[in-house]
Short mmCIF file of C-alpha atoms in Angstrom, two decimals:
data_model
loop_
_atom_site.label_atom_id
_atom_site.label_comp_id
_atom_site.label_asym_id
_atom_site.label_seq_id
_atom_site.Cartn_x
_atom_site.Cartn_y
_atom_site.Cartn_z
CA MET N 661 9.35 -16.63 67.26
CA SER N 662 6.90 -14.29 65.63
CA GLY N 663 7.06 -11.11 63.65
CA GLN N 664 7.66 -9.82 60.18
CA GLU N 665 9.75 -12.01 57.88
CA ILE N 666 11.54 -10.13 55.09
CA GLU N 667 13.02 -12.65 52.71
CA ARG N 668 14.49 -12.57 49.21
CA LYS N 669 14.95 -15.64 47.00
CA PHE N 670 17.49 -16.38 44.28
CA LEU N 671 18.32 -19.21 41.93
CA VAL N 672 21.77 -20.74 42.45
CA ARG N 673 24.52 -21.38 39.89
CA GLY N 674 26.94 -24.26 40.33
CA SER N 675 27.77 -26.05 43.57
CA ALA N 676 30.29 -23.70 45.25
CA TYR N 677 27.79 -23.12 48.05
CA LYS N 678 28.56 -26.62 49.39
CA GLU N 679 32.23 -25.79 50.03
CA LEU N 680 31.29 -22.44 51.59
CA ALA N 681 28.61 -23.88 53.89
CA THR N 682 29.25 -23.90 57.63
CA ASP N 683 26.36 -26.27 58.38
CA SER N 684 23.70 -28.35 56.66
CA SER N 685 20.57 -30.22 57.66
CA ARG N 686 17.90 -32.39 56.06
CA ILE N 687 14.40 -30.92 56.09
CA ARG N 688 11.03 -32.53 55.42
CA GLN N 689 8.04 -30.26 55.53
CA GLY N 690 4.35 -30.59 54.89
CA TYR N 691 1.46 -28.18 54.72
CA ILE N 692 -1.68 -28.49 56.79
CA LEU N 693 -2.99 -25.45 54.91
CA SER N 694 -1.65 -23.54 51.93
CA SER N 695 -4.07 -21.11 50.37
CA HIS N 696 -4.19 -17.43 49.32
CA GLY N 697 -0.62 -16.80 50.50
CA ARG N 698 -1.31 -18.20 53.96
CA THR N 699 0.40 -21.37 55.16
CA VAL N 700 0.38 -23.63 58.19
CA ARG N 701 3.49 -25.74 57.91
CA VAL N 702 5.03 -28.64 59.83
CA ARG N 703 8.79 -28.97 59.50
CA ILE N 704 11.06 -31.73 60.72
CA ARG N 705 14.68 -30.58 60.58
CA ASP N 706 17.10 -33.34 61.53
CA ASP N 707 15.90 -34.26 65.06
CA LYS N 708 13.85 -31.09 65.72
CA ALA N 709 10.30 -30.15 64.71
CA PHE N 710 8.47 -26.84 64.22
CA LEU N 711 4.99 -25.57 63.51
CA THR N 712 4.93 -22.38 61.43
CA ILE N 713 2.12 -20.07 60.37
CA LYS N 714 2.76 -17.50 57.64
CA GLY N 715 0.51 -14.76 56.35
CA PRO N 716 0.36 -13.39 52.81
CA ALA N 717 2.87 -10.85 51.52
CA GLN N 718 1.49 -7.43 50.73
CA GLU N 719 1.49 -6.58 47.03
CA GLY N 720 4.89 -5.21 46.00
CA HIS N 721 6.59 -6.08 49.31
CA PHE N 722 8.93 -8.87 50.44
CA GLY N 723 7.74 -9.10 54.04
CA ARG N 724 5.06 -11.30 55.56
CA TYR N 725 3.97 -12.20 59.07
CA GLU N 726 5.49 -15.39 60.48
CA PHE N 727 4.84 -17.26 63.72
CA GLU N 728 6.95 -20.31 64.54
CA THR N 729 7.08 -22.54 67.58
CA LYS N 730 9.16 -25.59 68.41
CA ILE N 731 7.24 -28.82 68.91
CA THR N 732 8.44 -32.29 69.83
CA PRO N 733 9.62 -34.61 67.04
CA GLU N 734 6.74 -36.92 67.97
CA GLU N 735 4.23 -34.07 67.52
CA GLY N 736 5.88 -33.23 64.21
CA THR N 737 5.54 -36.81 62.99
CA GLU N 738 1.86 -36.91 64.01
CA LEU N 739 1.10 -33.52 62.42
CA MET N 740 2.77 -34.62 59.17
CA LYS N 741 -0.05 -37.18 58.87
CA LEU N 742 -2.54 -34.28 58.65
CA CYS N 743 -0.69 -32.56 55.82
CA GLU N 744 -1.99 -32.06 52.31
CA ASP N 745 -0.37 -34.14 49.55
CA GLY N 746 3.14 -33.18 48.48
CA ILE N 747 5.88 -33.26 51.10
CA ILE N 748 8.88 -31.01 50.46
CA ASP N 749 12.22 -32.78 50.96
CA LYS N 750 15.48 -30.83 50.84
CA THR N 751 18.92 -30.28 52.31
CA ARG N 752 19.58 -26.78 53.62
CA TYR N 753 23.11 -25.38 53.58
CA LEU N 754 24.00 -22.31 55.67
CA VAL N 755 26.43 -20.03 53.83
CA PRO N 756 27.72 -16.89 55.59
CA CYS N 757 28.46 -13.89 53.39
CA GLY N 758 29.14 -10.39 54.62
CA GLY N 759 27.00 -9.87 57.70
CA HIS N 760 24.28 -12.29 56.55
CA THR N 761 23.70 -16.00 56.11
CA PHE N 762 22.23 -17.42 52.93
CA GLU N 763 20.09 -20.51 53.33
CA VAL N 764 20.64 -22.63 50.22
CA ASP N 765 18.08 -25.37 49.62
CA GLU N 766 18.80 -28.35 47.39
CA PHE N 767 15.51 -30.12 46.62
CA TYR N 768 14.74 -33.81 46.08
CA GLY N 769 11.88 -35.86 44.65
CA ASP N 770 9.73 -34.06 42.07
CA ASN N 771 11.62 -30.83 42.86
CA ALA N 772 15.06 -32.38 42.19
CA GLY N 773 17.33 -30.16 40.13
CA LEU N 774 16.19 -26.96 41.82
CA VAL N 775 18.63 -25.16 44.12
CA MET N 776 17.50 -21.88 45.65
CA ALA N 777 19.03 -19.43 48.13
CA GLU N 778 17.14 -17.24 50.59
CA ILE N 779 18.32 -14.37 52.71
CA GLU N 780 16.41 -12.82 55.58
CA LEU N 781 16.72 -9.08 56.00
CA SER N 782 15.74 -6.61 58.70
CA SER N 783 14.23 -4.17 56.15
CA GLU N 784 13.21 -4.33 52.50
CA ASP N 785 15.89 -1.84 51.46
CA GLU N 786 18.73 -3.42 53.46
CA GLU N 787 21.83 -3.90 51.35
CA PHE N 788 23.68 -7.21 51.34
CA GLU N 789 26.65 -8.84 49.67
CA LYS N 790 25.91 -11.58 47.13
CA PRO N 791 28.27 -14.53 46.78
CA ASP N 792 29.19 -15.56 43.22
CA PHE N 793 26.79 -18.51 43.19
CA ILE N 794 23.75 -16.22 43.57
CA GLY N 795 21.88 -15.79 40.31
CA LEU N 796 18.47 -14.70 39.12
CA GLU N 797 16.19 -13.20 41.80
CA VAL N 798 12.84 -14.99 42.06
CA THR N 799 11.36 -13.18 45.07
CA GLY N 800 7.60 -12.92 44.62
CA ASP N 801 7.41 -15.61 41.92
CA LYS N 802 4.96 -18.09 43.46
CA ARG N 803 6.49 -21.04 41.58
CA PHE N 804 9.48 -20.84 43.94
CA TYR N 805 7.54 -20.99 47.21
CA ASN N 806 7.55 -24.38 48.92
CA GLY N 807 3.79 -24.28 49.49
CA HIS N 808 3.30 -23.97 45.73
CA MET N 809 6.04 -26.43 44.75
CA ARG N 810 4.33 -29.21 46.66
CA LYS N 811 1.32 -28.83 44.34
CA MET N 812 3.17 -27.84 41.16
CA PRO N 813 6.68 -29.32 41.45
CA PHE N 814 9.76 -28.22 39.55
CA ILE N 815 9.66 -31.32 37.32
CA VAL N 816 6.55 -29.83 35.65
CA TRP N 817 7.98 -26.38 34.85
CA ARG N 818 11.79 -26.75 34.92
CA GLY N 819 11.97 -25.88 31.21
CA THR N 820 10.79 -22.34 31.98
CA ILE N 821 14.02 -21.30 33.70
CA PRO N 822 17.45 -20.84 32.10
CA ARG N 823 19.43 -24.08 31.75
CA GLU N 824 22.28 -22.76 33.94
CA TYR N 825 19.92 -22.98 36.94
CA ARG N 826 18.82 -26.59 36.34
CA HIS N 827 21.14 -28.68 38.48
CA ILE N 828 20.24 -32.04 36.95
CA GLU N 829 18.92 -32.72 33.50
CA LEU N 830 15.93 -35.03 33.57
CA GLU N 831 15.15 -34.98 29.84
#
């Protein structure tokens, strides 16, 4: 798959997304490169693996170029050894709403307590229905991008977001 990815990100309130989810999977991902908005990522999702390259977003826009290809789980395991420090570990829940599917990520490790939802759109001005658990939009805030969270995890800056969006209290 390749093309323009148009994605918006939101913080999640509560845990209702779990009851609404039609599927879930465990994801581990590492970054071979993450710099200046560009990433080369290895993802192992359950028993499948992918190599993804993403370009930077243009200033003031949600979209960015994305290329993704399926690789064997063995290749994924080997490529994970080449990754920079800081593996992202999360469970992804798929939650249909309206004509879209929200991907809700519940993070573990140093990012535990953060739950975020993403929606992919076909255009930046496409309208979509928001389920009740969708909260504050964080699209464009680099703190909420996986490539950044591996270097500066949520545990470091969790106090900067409203308490209602912190899913576990570590203090």
